[in-house]
Amino acid sequence: SYANQDVLLGRAAEVVARGGRALVVDADVEHQRLSMRLAGSGRAGFVDVGDDVDLAGTIHRVSLWRLPRHARRRMGDGVEHLRFIAAGRRRGAPRSYPLRDLDRIDSDVVVLILAPPLMGSRPVAALPSRSAASDCYCAESSAGTPLLPY
């Protein structure tokens, strides 16, 4: 839902406003609403990472104007410290998520993941935490699910 996207982006804005760096990952391949909102369609993304697509090639800057108003106000000029990984070109449930690639992200970057719905074809249980458990957060894309610290 858009509400969980806004919560996730608000959390990212808070990290950036406090001087940190944030990486938002859309892992909801079935719906890709967050990807459409922040990056548009057709970009290589999280589920495309593999032999022919490197994780670094999927990380993009975010336009301040694509963020919800509350995030724009909170973040201000710090938007250069926010990055985004779209869900990807593949539709439907991926065979697996390239979670080990997230371990290559600098340890000072807070990773925020929009997970697939719990009742979807690829449930949130398929997204375990990254190795540095204290800096990864997850929100389920269906309504009413709070952010869960990993």
mmCIF file of C-alpha atoms in Angstrom:
data_model
loop_
_atom_site.group_PDB
_atom_site.id
_atom_site.type_symbol
_atom_site.label_atom_id
_atom_site.label_comp_id
_atom_site.label_asym_id
_atom_site.label_seq_id
_atom_site.Cartn_x
_atom_site.Cartn_y
_atom_site.Cartn_z
ATOM 1 C CA SER A 1 0.000 0.000 0.000
ATOM 2 C CA TYR A 2 1.000 3.605 -0.390
ATOM 3 C CA ALA A 3 0.846 4.048 3.388
ATOM 4 C CA ASN A 4 3.665 1.560 3.956
ATOM 5 C CA GLN A 5 5.672 3.161 1.177
ATOM 6 C CA ASP A 6 5.277 6.508 2.919
ATOM 7 C CA VAL A 7 6.356 5.014 6.257
ATOM 8 C CA LEU A 8 9.408 3.455 4.640
ATOM 9 C CA LEU A 9 10.311 6.695 2.838
ATOM 10 C CA GLY A 10 9.733 8.634 6.056
ATOM 11 C CA ARG A 11 12.201 6.364 7.816
ATOM 12 C CA ALA A 12 14.705 6.918 5.006
ATOM 13 C CA ALA A 13 14.159 10.682 5.257
ATOM 14 C CA GLU A 14 14.818 10.534 8.991
ATOM 15 C CA VAL A 15 18.096 8.662 8.459
ATOM 16 C CA VAL A 16 19.220 11.209 5.860
ATOM 17 C CA ALA A 17 18.078 14.211 7.945
ATOM 18 C CA ARG A 18 20.272 12.958 10.798
ATOM 19 C CA GLY A 19 23.301 12.889 8.496
ATOM 20 C CA GLY A 20 23.194 9.226 7.520
ATOM 21 C CA ARG A 21 22.932 7.453 4.186
ATOM 22 C CA ALA A 22 19.935 5.344 3.203
ATOM 23 C CA LEU A 23 19.287 2.771 0.499
ATOM 24 C CA VAL A 24 15.642 1.932 -0.234
ATOM 25 C CA VAL A 25 15.048 -1.429 -1.949
ATOM 26 C CA ASP A 26 11.755 -2.358 -3.607
ATOM 27 C CA ALA A 27 11.507 -6.145 -3.290
ATOM 28 C CA ASP A 28 7.793 -6.268 -4.124
ATOM 29 C CA VAL A 29 8.181 -7.592 -7.662
ATOM 30 C CA GLU A 30 4.493 -8.348 -8.082
ATOM 31 C CA HIS A 31 3.263 -4.773 -7.613
ATOM 32 C CA GLN A 32 6.285 -2.472 -8.085
ATOM 33 C CA ARG A 33 4.364 0.639 -6.995
ATOM 34 C CA LEU A 34 7.381 2.053 -5.201
ATOM 35 C CA SER A 35 9.578 1.452 -8.248
ATOM 36 C CA MET A 36 7.102 3.285 -10.484
ATOM 37 C CA ARG A 37 6.928 6.136 -7.979
ATOM 38 C CA LEU A 38 10.671 6.634 -7.572
ATOM 39 C CA ALA A 39 12.223 5.386 -10.803
ATOM 40 C CA GLY A 40 9.632 4.736 -13.482
ATOM 41 C CA SER A 41 9.478 1.482 -15.398
ATOM 42 C CA GLY A 42 11.995 -0.583 -17.303
ATOM 43 C CA ARG A 43 15.004 -0.253 -15.000
ATOM 44 C CA ALA A 44 17.107 -3.206 -14.003
ATOM 45 C CA GLY A 45 16.569 -3.834 -10.332
ATOM 46 C CA PHE A 46 16.931 -6.043 -7.309
ATOM 47 C CA VAL A 47 15.703 -9.318 -8.809
ATOM 48 C CA ASP A 48 17.748 -8.790 -11.972
ATOM 49 C CA VAL A 49 21.053 -8.893 -10.069
ATOM 50 C CA GLY A 50 23.008 -11.885 -11.244
ATOM 51 C CA ASP A 51 25.494 -12.873 -13.901
ATOM 52 C CA ASP A 52 24.655 -10.051 -16.321
ATOM 53 C CA VAL A 53 23.547 -7.285 -13.894
ATOM 54 C CA ASP A 54 25.741 -5.988 -11.065
ATOM 55 C CA LEU A 55 24.182 -4.567 -7.906
ATOM 56 C CA ALA A 56 26.027 -1.267 -8.411
ATOM 57 C CA GLY A 57 24.264 -0.854 -11.760
ATOM 58 C CA THR A 58 20.857 -0.993 -10.091
ATOM 59 C CA ILE A 59 21.454 1.734 -7.494
ATOM 60 C CA HIS A 60 19.984 5.083 -8.549
ATOM 61 C CA ARG A 61 19.597 8.576 -7.191
ATOM 62 C CA VAL A 62 16.104 9.712 -6.234
ATOM 63 C CA SER A 63 14.540 12.932 -7.430
ATOM 64 C CA LEU A 64 13.359 14.990 -4.473
ATOM 65 C CA TRP A 65 10.062 15.651 -6.256
ATOM 66 C CA ARG A 66 9.191 11.946 -6.469
ATOM 67 C CA LEU A 67 9.163 11.678 -2.674
ATOM 68 C CA PRO A 68 6.086 12.318 -0.518
ATOM 69 C CA ARG A 69 5.823 15.849 0.849
ATOM 70 C CA HIS A 70 6.682 14.849 4.441
ATOM 71 C CA ALA A 71 9.893 13.144 3.271
ATOM 72 C CA ARG A 72 10.880 16.130 1.099
ATOM 73 C CA ARG A 73 10.431 18.508 4.019
ATOM 74 C CA ARG A 74 12.351 16.311 6.448
ATOM 75 C CA MET A 75 15.198 15.485 4.074
ATOM 76 C CA GLY A 76 15.717 18.819 2.359
ATOM 77 C CA ASP A 77 19.101 19.081 0.662
ATOM 78 C CA GLY A 78 20.168 15.712 2.058
ATOM 79 C CA VAL A 79 18.474 13.862 -0.806
ATOM 80 C CA GLU A 80 21.916 13.195 -2.317
ATOM 81 C CA HIS A 81 22.409 10.674 0.513
ATOM 82 C CA LEU A 82 19.367 8.658 -0.546
ATOM 83 C CA ARG A 83 19.617 5.880 -3.127
ATOM 84 C CA PHE A 84 17.052 3.480 -4.532
ATOM 85 C CA ILE A 85 17.011 0.009 -6.062
ATOM 86 C CA ALA A 86 13.921 -0.700 -8.160
ATOM 87 C CA ALA A 87 12.239 -4.108 -8.038
ATOM 88 C CA GLY A 88 13.441 -5.008 -11.513
ATOM 89 C CA ARG A 89 12.257 -5.946 -14.966
ATOM 90 C CA ARG A 90 11.024 -9.430 -14.115
ATOM 91 C CA ARG A 91 7.371 -9.792 -13.155
ATOM 92 C CA GLY A 92 6.042 -12.341 -10.722
ATOM 93 C CA ALA A 93 7.907 -14.168 -8.023
ATOM 94 C CA PRO A 94 11.670 -14.457 -8.499
ATOM 95 C CA ARG A 95 13.377 -17.767 -7.862
ATOM 96 C CA SER A 96 15.451 -16.079 -5.177
ATOM 97 C CA TYR A 97 16.430 -12.651 -3.929
ATOM 98 C CA PRO A 98 20.105 -11.585 -4.204
ATOM 99 C CA LEU A 99 20.346 -10.845 -0.475
ATOM 100 C CA ARG A 100 24.035 -11.645 -0.202
ATOM 101 C CA ASP A 101 24.729 -8.780 -2.571
ATOM 102 C CA LEU A 102 23.325 -6.382 0.057
ATOM 103 C CA ASP A 103 26.243 -7.379 2.291
ATOM 104 C CA ARG A 104 28.513 -5.518 -0.140
ATOM 105 C CA ILE A 105 26.814 -2.223 0.766
ATOM 106 C CA ASP A 106 28.862 -0.065 3.137
ATOM 107 C CA SER A 107 28.091 -0.812 6.768
ATOM 108 C CA ASP A 108 27.207 2.836 7.477
ATOM 109 C CA VAL A 109 24.313 2.728 4.975
ATOM 110 C CA VAL A 110 20.882 1.937 6.393
ATOM 111 C CA VAL A 111 19.066 -0.464 4.061
ATOM 112 C CA LEU A 112 15.269 -0.221 3.994
ATOM 113 C CA ILE A 113 13.383 -2.945 2.129
ATOM 114 C CA LEU A 114 9.783 -2.870 0.925
ATOM 115 C CA ALA A 115 9.015 -6.587 1.128
ATOM 116 C CA PRO A 116 6.382 -8.505 -0.819
ATOM 117 C CA PRO A 117 3.009 -9.042 0.867
ATOM 118 C CA LEU A 118 2.881 -11.894 3.350
ATOM 119 C CA MET A 119 0.179 -13.653 1.325
ATOM 120 C CA GLY A 120 1.887 -13.037 -2.031
ATOM 121 C CA SER A 121 3.608 -15.609 -4.182
ATOM 122 C CA ARG A 122 6.960 -14.717 -2.578
ATOM 123 C CA PRO A 123 6.290 -14.026 1.129
ATOM 124 C CA VAL A 124 8.191 -11.693 3.426
ATOM 125 C CA ALA A 125 9.779 -14.741 5.110
ATOM 126 C CA ALA A 126 11.929 -15.072 1.985
ATOM 127 C CA LEU A 127 13.719 -11.846 2.937
ATOM 128 C CA PRO A 128 15.941 -12.655 5.896
ATOM 129 C CA SER A 129 18.148 -9.997 7.369
ATOM 130 C CA ARG A 130 21.473 -8.991 5.975
ATOM 131 C CA SER A 131 24.551 -9.897 7.971
ATOM 132 C CA ALA A 132 24.855 -6.566 9.786
ATOM 133 C CA ALA A 133 21.426 -6.987 11.337
ATOM 134 C CA SER A 134 21.189 -3.617 13.084
ATOM 135 C CA ASP A 135 21.056 -1.517 9.929
ATOM 136 C CA CYS A 136 18.347 -3.199 7.854
ATOM 137 C CA TYR A 137 14.616 -2.502 8.117
ATOM 138 C CA CYS A 138 11.722 -4.108 6.334
ATOM 139 C CA ALA A 139 8.134 -3.071 5.661
ATOM 140 C CA GLU A 140 5.604 -5.400 4.093
ATOM 141 C CA SER A 141 3.865 -3.892 1.096
ATOM 142 C CA SER A 142 0.343 -4.782 2.249
ATOM 143 C CA ALA A 143 -1.520 -2.342 4.503
ATOM 144 C CA GLY A 144 -1.119 -2.248 8.239
ATOM 145 C CA THR A 145 2.309 -3.813 8.690
ATOM 146 C CA PRO A 146 4.806 -1.839 10.781
ATOM 147 C CA LEU A 147 8.518 -1.547 10.077
ATOM 148 C CA LEU A 148 10.375 -4.502 11.519
ATOM 149 C CA PRO A 149 13.999 -4.004 12.602
ATOM 150 C CA TYR A 150 16.237 -6.801 11.393
#
